[in-house]
mmCIF file of C-alpha atoms in Angstrom:
data_model
loop_
_atom_site.group_PDB
_atom_site.id
_atom_site.type_symbol
_atom_site.label_atom_id
_atom_site.label_comp_id
_atom_site.label_asym_id
_atom_site.label_seq_id
_atom_site.Cartn_x
_atom_site.Cartn_y
_atom_site.Cartn_z
ATOM 1 C CA MET A 6 -103.854 96.422 11.902
ATOM 2 C CA ARG A 7 -106.010 93.529 10.597
ATOM 3 C CA PHE A 8 -109.693 94.100 9.289
ATOM 4 C CA SER A 9 -112.225 91.565 8.279
ATOM 5 C CA VAL A 10 -114.687 92.041 5.481
ATOM 6 C CA LYS A 11 -117.554 93.054 7.545
ATOM 7 C CA LEU A 12 -115.474 95.514 9.151
ATOM 8 C CA TYR A 13 -114.464 96.948 5.878
ATOM 9 C CA ALA A 14 -117.957 97.312 4.806
ATOM 10 C CA ALA A 15 -119.228 98.547 8.159
ATOM 11 C CA MET A 16 -116.567 101.462 8.076
ATOM 12 C CA ALA A 17 -117.632 102.095 4.390
ATOM 13 C CA LEU A 18 -121.483 102.748 5.535
ATOM 14 C CA LEU A 19 -120.209 104.750 8.539
ATOM 15 C CA ALA A 20 -118.634 107.141 6.043
ATOM 16 C CA VAL A 21 -121.368 107.268 3.822
ATOM 17 C CA ALA A 22 -123.973 107.895 6.985
ATOM 18 C CA SER A 23 -121.663 111.122 8.144
ATOM 19 C CA VAL A 24 -122.132 112.806 4.970
ATOM 20 C CA ALA A 25 -124.170 115.881 5.435
ATOM 21 C CA LEU A 26 -127.856 115.691 4.095
ATOM 22 C CA PRO A 27 -130.288 118.472 3.081
ATOM 23 C CA ALA A 28 -132.843 119.904 6.017
ATOM 24 C CA GLN A 29 -136.033 117.450 5.676
ATOM 25 C CA GLY A 30 -139.335 119.616 4.553
ATOM 26 C CA VAL A 31 -138.045 122.099 2.592
ATOM 27 C CA GLN A 32 -141.147 124.268 1.925
ATOM 28 C CA PRO A 33 -141.762 126.157 -1.645
ATOM 29 C CA ALA A 34 -140.574 129.784 -1.885
ATOM 30 C CA PRO A 35 -143.373 132.572 -1.217
ATOM 31 C CA GLY A 36 -145.104 133.655 -4.262
ATOM 32 C CA GLY A 37 -144.544 130.521 -6.267
ATOM 33 C CA GLY A 38 -143.890 130.244 -10.256
ATOM 34 C CA GLU A 39 -140.652 130.795 -11.095
ATOM 35 C CA ALA A 40 -139.508 131.300 -7.229
ATOM 36 C CA ALA A 41 -140.468 127.850 -6.571
ATOM 37 C CA MET A 42 -138.967 126.294 -9.629
ATOM 38 C CA GLU A 43 -135.647 127.781 -8.511
ATOM 39 C CA ALA A 44 -135.987 126.292 -4.998
ATOM 40 C CA CYS A 45 -137.019 123.115 -6.425
ATOM 41 C CA ALA A 46 -133.817 122.794 -8.593
ATOM 42 C CA ALA A 47 -131.776 123.950 -5.542
ATOM 43 C CA ASP A 48 -132.875 121.220 -3.705
ATOM 44 C CA THR A 49 -132.041 118.912 -6.604
ATOM 45 C CA ALA A 50 -128.649 120.325 -6.455
ATOM 46 C CA MET A 51 -128.138 119.514 -3.070
ATOM 47 C CA ALA A 52 -129.476 116.264 -3.571
ATOM 48 C CA ASP A 53 -127.184 115.384 -5.872
ATOM 49 C CA THR A 54 -124.200 117.068 -4.004
ATOM 50 C CA ALA A 55 -124.941 114.619 -1.250
ATOM 51 C CA ALA A 56 -125.218 111.721 -3.670
ATOM 52 C CA THR A 57 -121.971 112.515 -5.015
ATOM 53 C CA ALA A 58 -120.493 112.909 -1.588
ATOM 54 C CA ALA A 59 -121.907 109.377 -0.576
ATOM 55 C CA GLU A 60 -118.940 107.557 -2.128
ATOM 56 C CA PRO A 61 -116.682 107.519 0.683
ATOM 57 C CA ALA A 62 -112.927 108.463 0.553
ATOM 58 C CA TRP A 63 -110.016 106.355 -0.556
ATOM 59 C CA PRO A 64 -108.945 104.156 0.478
ATOM 60 C CA LEU A 65 -112.619 103.303 2.187
ATOM 61 C CA ASN A 66 -114.279 103.048 -0.841
ATOM 62 C CA VAL A 67 -111.573 100.604 -2.214
ATOM 63 C CA GLN A 68 -112.024 98.699 0.505
ATOM 64 C CA ALA A 69 -116.200 98.508 0.377
ATOM 65 C CA ARG A 70 -115.816 97.717 -2.946
ATOM 66 C CA LEU A 71 -113.377 94.715 -2.643
ATOM 67 C CA ALA A 72 -115.833 93.783 0.461
ATOM 68 C CA ARG A 73 -118.718 93.695 -1.673
ATOM 69 C CA LEU A 74 -116.924 91.254 -4.310
ATOM 70 C CA LEU A 75 -116.337 88.907 -1.540
ATOM 71 C CA ASP A 76 -120.308 88.905 -0.847
ATOM 72 C CA ASP A 77 -120.466 86.204 -3.469
ATOM 73 C CA ASP A 78 -121.636 82.736 -3.105
ATOM 74 C CA MET A 79 -118.782 81.264 -5.403
ATOM 75 C CA PHE A 80 -116.989 81.487 -1.642
ATOM 76 C CA GLU A 81 -119.453 79.049 -0.274
ATOM 77 C CA ARG A 82 -117.702 76.648 -2.358
ATOM 78 C CA SER A 83 -114.614 77.792 -2.662
ATOM 79 C CA GLN A 84 -111.547 79.338 -1.096
ATOM 80 C CA VAL A 85 -109.979 82.602 -1.948
ATOM 81 C CA GLY A 86 -107.009 84.452 -0.038
ATOM 82 C CA LEU A 87 -106.698 88.037 -0.742
ATOM 83 C CA MET A 88 -104.142 90.990 -0.030
ATOM 84 C CA VAL A 89 -103.910 94.404 -1.240
ATOM 85 C CA TYR A 90 -100.758 96.848 0.012
ATOM 86 C CA ASP A 91 -100.113 100.288 -0.505
ATOM 87 C CA LEU A 92 -96.630 100.587 -1.453
ATOM 88 C CA THR A 93 -96.458 104.587 -1.658
ATOM 89 C CA ALA A 94 -97.963 104.685 1.811
ATOM 90 C CA ASP A 95 -96.303 101.360 3.055
ATOM 91 C CA SER A 96 -99.554 100.110 4.716
ATOM 92 C CA ALA A 97 -101.961 97.070 4.207
ATOM 93 C CA LEU A 98 -104.934 98.020 2.308
ATOM 94 C CA PHE A 99 -107.094 95.215 2.339
ATOM 95 C CA ARG A 100 -106.768 91.306 3.845
ATOM 96 C CA HIS A 101 -108.765 88.616 3.577
ATOM 97 C CA ASN A 102 -107.764 85.237 4.236
ATOM 98 C CA GLU A 103 -104.096 86.416 3.216
ATOM 99 C CA ARG A 104 -102.627 83.961 5.540
ATOM 100 C CA GLN A 105 -104.342 80.897 4.747
ATOM 101 C CA THR A 106 -101.933 78.269 2.698
ATOM 102 C CA LEU A 107 -103.123 77.842 -0.534
ATOM 103 C CA ARG A 108 -101.668 76.562 -3.725
ATOM 104 C CA PRO A 109 -99.837 78.890 -5.599
ATOM 105 C CA ALA A 110 -100.095 77.664 -9.208
ATOM 106 C CA SER A 111 -97.773 79.664 -11.487
ATOM 107 C CA THR A 112 -97.672 82.910 -9.273
ATOM 108 C CA MET A 113 -94.873 80.662 -7.790
ATOM 109 C CA LYS A 114 -92.746 82.189 -10.596
ATOM 110 C CA VAL A 115 -93.332 85.250 -8.538
ATOM 111 C CA VAL A 116 -91.586 83.652 -5.526
ATOM 112 C CA THR A 117 -88.831 82.419 -8.003
ATOM 113 C CA ALA A 118 -88.151 85.522 -9.658
ATOM 114 C CA VAL A 119 -87.415 87.376 -6.970
ATOM 115 C CA ALA A 120 -85.440 85.210 -4.870
ATOM 116 C CA ALA A 121 -83.536 84.471 -8.129
ATOM 117 C CA ILE A 122 -83.051 88.543 -8.835
ATOM 118 C CA ASP A 123 -82.312 88.964 -5.327
ATOM 119 C CA ARG A 124 -79.658 86.008 -5.119
ATOM 120 C CA LEU A 125 -77.992 86.386 -8.455
ATOM 121 C CA GLY A 126 -78.460 89.757 -9.425
ATOM 122 C CA GLY A 127 -79.976 91.123 -12.694
ATOM 123 C CA SER A 128 -76.100 90.389 -14.217
ATOM 124 C CA HIS A 129 -76.369 86.903 -13.787
ATOM 125 C CA LEU A 130 -75.834 84.716 -16.906
ATOM 126 C CA PHE A 131 -76.626 81.270 -18.080
ATOM 127 C CA ARG A 132 -74.148 79.451 -19.539
ATOM 128 C CA THR A 133 -73.053 76.665 -21.820
ATOM 129 C CA SER A 134 -69.626 75.602 -22.548
ATOM 130 C CA LEU A 135 -67.427 73.799 -25.438
ATOM 131 C CA ARG A 136 -64.055 72.281 -23.892
ATOM 132 C CA TYR A 137 -61.441 69.995 -24.923
ATOM 133 C CA THR A 138 -58.810 67.848 -24.068
ATOM 134 C CA GLY A 139 -55.819 66.145 -25.860
ATOM 135 C CA SER A 140 -54.198 67.830 -29.045
ATOM 136 C CA ILE A 141 -54.886 69.409 -32.373
ATOM 137 C CA ALA A 142 -52.583 68.765 -34.876
ATOM 138 C CA GLY A 143 -52.906 68.330 -38.601
ATOM 139 C CA GLY A 144 -56.703 69.618 -38.533
ATOM 140 C CA THR A 145 -57.154 66.455 -36.122
ATOM 141 C CA LEU A 146 -58.020 66.693 -32.906
ATOM 142 C CA ARG A 147 -57.025 63.630 -30.776
ATOM 143 C CA GLY A 148 -58.897 63.509 -27.599
ATOM 144 C CA ASP A 149 -62.347 64.343 -25.793
ATOM 145 C CA VAL A 150 -64.908 67.395 -26.548
ATOM 146 C CA TYR A 151 -66.800 68.175 -23.495
ATOM 147 C CA LEU A 152 -70.452 69.957 -23.555
ATOM 148 C CA VAL A 153 -70.763 71.687 -20.449
ATOM 149 C CA GLY A 154 -74.607 72.339 -19.678
ATOM 150 C CA GLY A 155 -75.377 74.901 -17.024
ATOM 151 C CA PHE A 156 -79.440 74.820 -17.595
ATOM 152 C CA ASP A 157 -79.588 77.535 -19.833
ATOM 153 C CA PRO A 158 -83.341 77.284 -21.354
ATOM 154 C CA ARG A 159 -82.696 79.808 -24.278
ATOM 155 C CA PHE A 160 -80.024 77.712 -25.735
ATOM 156 C CA ASN A 161 -80.553 76.898 -29.443
ATOM 157 C CA ALA A 162 -79.456 76.217 -33.057
ATOM 158 C CA ASP A 163 -77.604 79.218 -33.448
ATOM 159 C CA ASP A 164 -75.700 78.895 -30.361
ATOM 160 C CA MET A 165 -75.110 75.055 -31.708
ATOM 161 C CA SER A 166 -73.675 76.442 -34.654
ATOM 162 C CA ALA A 167 -71.452 78.888 -32.997
ATOM 163 C CA PHE A 168 -70.141 75.508 -30.780
ATOM 164 C CA VAL A 169 -69.338 73.949 -34.637
ATOM 165 C CA GLU A 170 -67.554 77.401 -35.685
ATOM 166 C CA ALA A 171 -65.649 77.344 -32.743
ATOM 167 C CA LEU A 172 -63.984 73.980 -33.593
ATOM 168 C CA ARG A 173 -63.465 74.908 -37.124
ATOM 169 C CA ARG A 174 -61.648 78.376 -36.146
ATOM 170 C CA VAL A 175 -58.893 76.355 -34.336
ATOM 171 C CA GLY A 176 -58.511 74.374 -37.824
ATOM 172 C CA VAL A 177 -60.426 71.099 -36.566
ATOM 173 C CA ASP A 178 -61.888 68.892 -39.572
ATOM 174 C CA THR A 179 -61.345 65.160 -37.861
ATOM 175 C CA LEU A 180 -62.360 64.455 -34.349
ATOM 176 C CA ARG A 181 -60.791 61.148 -32.772
ATOM 177 C CA GLY A 182 -61.825 60.632 -29.404
ATOM 178 C CA ARG A 183 -65.193 61.096 -27.083
ATOM 179 C CA ILE A 184 -67.854 63.430 -27.424
ATOM 180 C CA VAL A 185 -68.972 63.840 -23.444
ATOM 181 C CA ALA A 186 -72.333 65.707 -22.245
ATOM 182 C CA ASP A 187 -71.530 67.388 -18.885
ATOM 183 C CA LYS A 188 -74.787 67.354 -17.179
ATOM 184 C CA THR A 189 -73.186 67.378 -13.294
ATOM 185 C CA ALA A 190 -74.386 70.688 -12.934
ATOM 186 C CA LYS A 191 -77.751 69.206 -11.615
ATOM 187 C CA ASP A 192 -79.284 66.201 -10.390
ATOM 188 C CA ALA A 193 -80.637 63.383 -12.521
ATOM 189 C CA ASP A 194 -84.198 63.977 -11.426
ATOM 190 C CA ARG A 195 -86.143 64.888 -14.673
ATOM 191 C CA LEU A 196 -89.337 65.783 -13.281
ATOM 192 C CA GLY A 197 -90.151 68.128 -10.257
ATOM 193 C CA GLU A 198 -91.591 66.830 -7.090
ATOM 194 C CA GLY A 199 -95.122 66.642 -7.116
ATOM 195 C CA TRP A 200 -95.641 66.854 -10.739
ATOM 196 C CA CYS A 201 -98.486 65.216 -12.496
ATOM 197 C CA TRP A 202 -98.060 62.614 -14.944
ATOM 198 C CA ASP A 203 -100.321 64.335 -17.516
ATOM 199 C CA ASP A 204 -99.045 67.554 -17.698
ATOM 200 C CA ASP A 205 -96.773 69.259 -19.970
ATOM 201 C CA ASN A 206 -93.807 69.146 -18.032
ATOM 202 C CA PRO A 207 -90.565 70.363 -18.909
ATOM 203 C CA VAL A 208 -87.376 67.949 -19.109
ATOM 204 C CA LEU A 209 -85.264 69.205 -16.525
ATOM 205 C CA SER A 210 -82.015 68.600 -18.001
ATOM 206 C CA PRO A 211 -78.803 71.153 -17.654
ATOM 207 C CA LEU A 212 -77.425 70.473 -21.110
ATOM 208 C CA LEU A 213 -80.469 71.275 -23.638
ATOM 209 C CA VAL A 214 -80.838 72.333 -26.997
ATOM 210 C CA SER A 215 -84.160 73.894 -28.312
ATOM 211 C CA ARG A 216 -85.825 72.502 -25.107
ATOM 212 C CA ARG A 217 -84.729 69.231 -25.764
ATOM 213 C CA ASP A 218 -82.435 66.770 -24.155
ATOM 214 C CA GLU A 219 -80.732 65.999 -26.988
ATOM 215 C CA PHE A 220 -77.473 67.693 -27.139
ATOM 216 C CA ALA A 221 -75.066 65.601 -27.741
ATOM 217 C CA ALA A 222 -76.618 63.825 -30.753
ATOM 218 C CA ARG A 223 -77.281 67.327 -32.211
ATOM 219 C CA PHE A 224 -73.865 68.492 -31.934
ATOM 220 C CA LEU A 225 -72.540 65.221 -33.761
ATOM 221 C CA SER A 226 -75.293 65.750 -36.356
ATOM 222 C CA ARG A 227 -73.988 69.792 -36.690
ATOM 223 C CA LEU A 228 -70.455 68.597 -37.093
ATOM 224 C CA ARG A 229 -71.050 65.988 -39.638
ATOM 225 C CA ALA A 230 -73.506 68.461 -41.386
ATOM 226 C CA ASP A 231 -70.672 70.857 -41.463
ATOM 227 C CA GLY A 232 -68.123 68.300 -43.151
ATOM 228 C CA VAL A 233 -66.234 67.432 -40.030
ATOM 229 C CA VAL A 234 -65.092 63.760 -39.824
ATOM 230 C CA VAL A 235 -66.258 62.568 -36.735
ATOM 231 C CA GLU A 236 -64.578 59.100 -35.178
ATOM 232 C CA ALA A 237 -65.955 59.432 -31.924
ATOM 233 C CA ASP A 238 -68.374 58.047 -29.045
ATOM 234 C CA THR A 239 -70.877 59.981 -27.237
ATOM 235 C CA THR A 240 -70.962 59.651 -23.265
ATOM 236 C CA GLU A 241 -71.750 61.136 -20.114
ATOM 237 C CA GLY A 242 -69.319 62.448 -17.443
ATOM 238 C CA ARG A 243 -67.670 65.190 -15.846
ATOM 239 C CA THR A 244 -65.581 67.787 -17.575
ATOM 240 C CA PRO A 245 -61.753 67.874 -16.203
ATOM 241 C CA ALA A 246 -60.483 71.166 -14.496
ATOM 242 C CA ASP A 247 -57.897 71.174 -16.964
ATOM 243 C CA ALA A 248 -60.223 70.983 -20.121
ATOM 244 C CA PHE A 249 -59.540 74.175 -22.553
ATOM 245 C CA GLU A 250 -62.682 76.383 -23.204
ATOM 246 C CA LEU A 251 -63.527 77.046 -26.834
ATOM 247 C CA CYS A 252 -66.635 78.658 -26.487
ATOM 248 C CA THR A 253 -69.460 79.701 -24.163
ATOM 249 C CA ARG A 254 -72.674 81.035 -25.044
ATOM 250 C CA THR A 255 -74.790 82.832 -22.506
ATOM 251 C CA HIS A 256 -78.353 84.012 -22.156
ATOM 252 C CA THR A 257 -78.865 87.325 -19.656
ATOM 253 C CA MET A 258 -81.339 87.287 -16.251
ATOM 254 C CA ASP A 259 -83.834 89.504 -18.242
ATOM 255 C CA GLN A 260 -83.706 86.919 -21.660
ATOM 256 C CA VAL A 261 -84.966 84.178 -19.506
ATOM 257 C CA LEU A 262 -86.952 85.901 -16.953
ATOM 258 C CA MET A 263 -89.312 87.622 -20.007
ATOM 259 C CA PRO A 264 -90.732 84.098 -21.203
ATOM 260 C CA MET A 265 -90.694 83.073 -17.652
ATOM 261 C CA MET A 266 -93.329 85.658 -16.569
ATOM 262 C CA LYS A 267 -94.526 86.883 -20.066
ATOM 263 C CA GLU A 268 -95.650 83.621 -21.161
ATOM 264 C CA SER A 269 -95.379 81.585 -17.878
ATOM 265 C CA ASP A 270 -92.860 79.365 -19.368
ATOM 266 C CA ASN A 271 -92.065 76.244 -16.924
ATOM 267 C CA LEU A 272 -89.192 75.489 -18.339
ATOM 268 C CA CYS A 273 -87.252 78.870 -17.596
ATOM 269 C CA ALA A 274 -88.711 78.952 -14.295
ATOM 270 C CA GLU A 275 -87.357 75.774 -13.301
ATOM 271 C CA ALA A 276 -83.784 76.373 -15.345
ATOM 272 C CA MET A 277 -83.941 79.751 -12.694
ATOM 273 C CA PHE A 278 -84.838 77.410 -9.545
ATOM 274 C CA TYR A 279 -81.747 75.500 -10.382
ATOM 275 C CA GLN A 280 -79.550 78.473 -10.626
ATOM 276 C CA LEU A 281 -80.362 79.284 -6.937
ATOM 277 C CA GLY A 282 -79.484 75.883 -6.159
ATOM 278 C CA MET A 283 -76.034 76.012 -7.904
ATOM 279 C CA ALA A 284 -75.571 79.460 -6.222
ATOM 280 C CA ALA A 285 -76.119 77.802 -3.151
ATOM 281 C CA GLY A 286 -72.967 75.493 -3.772
ATOM 282 C CA GLY A 287 -74.802 72.313 -5.061
ATOM 283 C CA ARG A 288 -73.162 70.358 -7.550
ATOM 284 C CA PRO A 289 -74.824 68.897 -8.534
ATOM 285 C CA ALA A 290 -77.819 70.987 -7.593
ATOM 286 C CA THR A 291 -80.930 69.931 -6.132
ATOM 287 C CA ALA A 292 -84.169 71.237 -5.444
ATOM 288 C CA ARG A 293 -83.547 70.979 -1.924
ATOM 289 C CA HIS A 294 -80.649 73.634 -2.248
ATOM 290 C CA ALA A 295 -82.731 76.081 -4.398
ATOM 291 C CA ARG A 296 -85.267 75.999 -1.357
ATOM 292 C CA SER A 297 -82.778 76.481 1.035
ATOM 293 C CA VAL A 298 -82.126 80.291 -0.859
ATOM 294 C CA VAL A 299 -86.188 80.744 -0.756
ATOM 295 C CA ALA A 300 -86.152 80.181 2.755
ATOM 296 C CA ARG A 301 -83.410 82.539 3.560
ATOM 297 C CA LEU A 302 -85.231 85.176 1.715
ATOM 298 C CA ILE A 303 -88.429 84.557 3.196
ATOM 299 C CA GLU A 304 -86.611 85.055 6.727
ATOM 300 C CA LYS A 305 -85.235 88.266 5.341
ATOM 301 C CA ILE A 306 -88.793 89.751 4.617
ATOM 302 C CA GLY A 307 -89.891 88.999 8.165
ATOM 303 C CA LEU A 308 -91.977 85.700 7.648
ATOM 304 C CA ARG A 309 -91.198 82.086 8.830
ATOM 305 C CA PRO A 310 -90.184 79.620 6.235
ATOM 306 C CA ALA A 311 -91.911 76.581 7.944
ATOM 307 C CA ASP A 312 -95.179 77.963 7.433
ATOM 308 C CA TYR A 313 -95.020 77.188 3.605
ATOM 309 C CA ARG A 314 -94.069 74.604 1.299
ATOM 310 C CA VAL A 315 -92.131 75.311 -1.876
ATOM 311 C CA ALA A 316 -91.487 71.871 -3.999
ATOM 312 C CA ASP A 317 -90.492 73.423 -7.427
ATOM 313 C CA GLY A 318 -89.871 76.908 -9.156
ATOM 314 C CA SER A 319 -92.463 76.835 -11.757
ATOM 315 C CA GLY A 320 -95.954 76.270 -9.784
ATOM 316 C CA LEU A 321 -96.575 73.010 -11.577
ATOM 317 C CA SER A 322 -96.315 70.860 -8.578
ATOM 318 C CA LEU A 323 -99.269 70.067 -6.458
ATOM 319 C CA TYR A 324 -97.201 70.285 -3.172
ATOM 320 C CA ASN A 325 -96.469 74.197 -3.201
ATOM 321 C CA TYR A 326 -98.520 76.055 -0.668
ATOM 322 C CA VAL A 327 -97.895 79.676 -0.064
ATOM 323 C CA THR A 328 -100.159 82.552 0.927
ATOM 324 C CA ALA A 329 -101.206 85.916 -0.577
ATOM 325 C CA GLU A 330 -99.555 87.519 2.155
ATOM 326 C CA LEU A 331 -96.227 86.010 1.184
ATOM 327 C CA GLU A 332 -96.383 86.926 -2.269
ATOM 328 C CA VAL A 333 -97.334 90.625 -1.401
ATOM 329 C CA MET A 334 -94.658 90.736 1.031
ATOM 330 C CA LEU A 335 -91.911 89.339 -1.672
ATOM 331 C CA LEU A 336 -93.676 92.083 -4.418
ATOM 332 C CA ARG A 337 -92.875 94.580 -1.434
ATOM 333 C CA TYR A 338 -89.486 93.891 -1.084
ATOM 334 C CA ALA A 339 -89.134 93.752 -5.017
ATOM 335 C CA TYR A 340 -90.451 97.056 -4.763
ATOM 336 C CA GLN A 341 -88.188 98.578 -2.251
ATOM 337 C CA ASN A 342 -85.097 97.431 -3.943
ATOM 338 C CA THR A 343 -84.422 98.949 -7.470
ATOM 339 C CA ASN A 344 -82.044 96.088 -8.555
ATOM 340 C CA ILE A 345 -84.544 93.853 -8.396
ATOM 341 C CA TYR A 346 -87.584 95.699 -9.394
ATOM 342 C CA THR A 347 -86.256 97.171 -12.780
ATOM 343 C CA HIS A 348 -86.071 93.602 -13.864
ATOM 344 C CA LEU A 349 -89.210 92.131 -12.340
ATOM 345 C CA LEU A 350 -91.201 94.695 -13.707
ATOM 346 C CA PRO A 351 -90.799 94.644 -17.379
ATOM 347 C CA SER A 352 -90.963 91.086 -17.243
ATOM 348 C CA LEU A 353 -94.834 91.059 -15.716
ATOM 349 C CA PRO A 354 -97.903 90.439 -18.286
ATOM 350 C CA VAL A 355 -99.494 93.566 -18.771
ATOM 351 C CA ALA A 356 -103.424 93.752 -18.865
ATOM 352 C CA ALA A 357 -105.244 94.083 -21.833
ATOM 353 C CA ASP A 358 -101.906 94.007 -23.712
ATOM 354 C CA ASP A 359 -99.406 91.044 -23.489
ATOM 355 C CA GLY A 360 -98.376 88.136 -22.364
ATOM 356 C CA THR A 361 -100.746 85.667 -20.730
ATOM 357 C CA LEU A 362 -103.084 88.982 -19.323
ATOM 358 C CA ALA A 363 -103.252 90.031 -23.401
ATOM 359 C CA ARG A 364 -107.118 89.022 -23.614
ATOM 360 C CA ARG A 365 -108.008 89.702 -19.722
ATOM 361 C CA MET A 366 -109.515 93.131 -18.346
ATOM 362 C CA ARG A 367 -110.090 94.800 -21.946
ATOM 363 C CA GLY A 368 -112.265 97.771 -21.434
ATOM 364 C CA THR A 369 -111.862 98.544 -17.747
ATOM 365 C CA PHE A 370 -109.503 100.615 -15.755
ATOM 366 C CA ALA A 371 -107.168 98.014 -15.233
ATOM 367 C CA ALA A 372 -106.544 97.917 -18.978
ATOM 368 C CA GLY A 373 -102.724 98.762 -19.760
ATOM 369 C CA ASN A 374 -102.255 99.380 -15.779
ATOM 370 C CA VAL A 375 -102.113 96.140 -13.939
ATOM 371 C CA ARG A 376 -98.994 93.985 -14.798
ATOM 372 C CA ALA A 377 -99.240 90.874 -12.707
ATOM 373 C CA LYS A 378 -98.329 87.073 -13.076
ATOM 374 C CA THR A 379 -101.151 84.862 -14.114
ATOM 375 C CA GLY A 380 -101.513 81.215 -12.293
ATOM 376 C CA SER A 381 -103.655 78.212 -12.991
ATOM 377 C CA VAL A 382 -103.692 74.467 -12.531
ATOM 378 C CA ALA A 383 -106.699 72.017 -11.587
ATOM 379 C CA ALA A 384 -108.872 73.884 -9.154
ATOM 380 C CA VAL A 385 -106.919 76.970 -8.864
ATOM 381 C CA SER A 386 -106.348 80.089 -10.241
ATOM 382 C CA SER A 387 -104.516 83.085 -9.122
ATOM 383 C CA LEU A 388 -102.610 86.516 -10.053
ATOM 384 C CA ALA A 389 -100.220 88.656 -8.111
ATOM 385 C CA GLY A 390 -98.582 91.990 -9.046
ATOM 386 C CA PHE A 391 -98.774 95.678 -8.962
ATOM 387 C CA CYS A 392 -100.967 98.570 -10.179
ATOM 388 C CA THR A 393 -101.668 102.466 -9.971
ATOM 389 C CA ALA A 394 -104.593 103.587 -8.200
ATOM 390 C CA ALA A 395 -106.494 106.544 -9.103
ATOM 391 C CA ASN A 396 -105.121 108.628 -6.351
ATOM 392 C CA GLY A 397 -101.340 107.622 -7.971
ATOM 393 C CA HIS A 398 -100.507 105.014 -5.293
ATOM 394 C CA VAL A 399 -98.580 102.121 -6.477
ATOM 395 C CA LEU A 400 -100.575 98.842 -5.145
ATOM 396 C CA CYS A 401 -99.240 95.255 -4.872
ATOM 397 C CA PHE A 402 -101.839 92.629 -4.442
ATOM 398 C CA ALA A 403 -102.079 88.832 -4.669
ATOM 399 C CA ILE A 404 -104.992 86.982 -5.025
ATOM 400 C CA ILE A 405 -105.321 83.216 -4.909
ATOM 401 C CA ASN A 406 -108.461 81.230 -5.798
ATOM 402 C CA GLN A 407 -108.844 77.542 -4.873
ATOM 403 C CA GLY A 408 -111.421 74.790 -5.184
ATOM 404 C CA LEU A 409 -112.861 76.213 -8.138
ATOM 405 C CA ARG A 410 -114.706 74.123 -10.587
ATOM 406 C CA ARG A 411 -114.089 76.567 -13.344
ATOM 407 C CA GLY A 412 -111.184 78.522 -13.519
ATOM 408 C CA SER A 413 -112.739 81.401 -15.645
ATOM 409 C CA ALA A 414 -114.618 81.972 -12.480
ATOM 410 C CA GLY A 415 -111.695 83.047 -10.380
ATOM 411 C CA ARG A 416 -109.940 84.744 -13.559
ATOM 412 C CA ALA A 417 -113.362 86.811 -13.687
ATOM 413 C CA PHE A 418 -112.999 87.538 -9.742
ATOM 414 C CA GLN A 419 -109.337 88.674 -9.964
ATOM 415 C CA ASP A 420 -110.201 91.258 -13.117
ATOM 416 C CA ARG A 421 -113.145 92.909 -11.183
ATOM 417 C CA VAL A 422 -110.863 93.219 -8.181
ATOM 418 C CA CYS A 423 -107.978 94.802 -10.487
ATOM 419 C CA ASP A 424 -110.474 96.975 -12.058
ATOM 420 C CA GLU A 425 -111.630 98.299 -8.438
ATOM 421 C CA LEU A 426 -108.003 98.787 -7.407
ATOM 422 C CA CYS A 427 -107.696 101.023 -10.478
ATOM 423 C CA ARG A 428 -111.047 102.901 -10.686
ATOM 424 C CA PRO A 429 -111.601 106.325 -9.631
#
């Protein structure tokens, strides 16, 4: 059933009006004095009981409070899409412009995360490999070394050291041939569709070290620092099928998911997005391949992919258009699938505790309760996640504020909504 904000408010008022009130014109008890005082005290107690009962029962009280929050002049100048879903009762609790397409900002990462865990599984590994062709004799490798990227955003200096150690373990102290950077896992686009030139955009390379697209140069430098004589050129190319694997370094789904959600790491989100592209059979993987996986998930949850626009995996793009309803239905799908929920929930920032929510909702009923992904780009602020209501019901929600002159106004509104959802 769909309700308007005015109808929510009207239902709450009706519930208040139906509360029994004390009889009018109560007279003092005969005899005055203490008897009169006792009668007045009884009348006062009855009035207090009526005042307490005037708050409508859950969920009408929550619906009325949310309706009052929307009665704000900020919404004469800006838009908001809001939906709250009672996961315990499996029914919608509150709706307002929930099907209006809006820019999600970084709550787009919720879409990417649910799609990735659903398609790839919680045990998925992000891989980077070291391979070679040719022969090793007398400490010399005569042939080519291949650095094979699989878009692992967490590959770091320790992983690079493991590559060098792997060569040393097979006795290599001299390299004669080529060092080949294999970036064929992904297309050549280094920026996402609809990204602004002046944003802090990550480089979309499938072969990164410490988040930088300088893998071959760093590998060469580490070899020489470790005493390996290198007589080799660096180039790019595809690894032959018969290349021998020396070392593969991996990071788990959770190791990438945690910074992606807790800290809103855009590189991790795009790496996750292109993992979907690879899973869809893309070689090289493209954003189009990844979108096809997201579209299939949208169909699976009963919505129409054509109603939305998925441009990237991080929410940086101004071309993304989703709805609060879509985000809520994806959160519902995650909640109903343990294999997704057990990975997604711990990755979400906790209100007043960590991640991008560490400084928000302090001193409110939402503190330590709300787990949600934040979002912020120019004129947009958003929040989507889970909380537990005072009656013990688990809720999920999505709030997308758009057309804001100040993002702080949107964040303040979202924090008030969360407080009301958690308040007794």
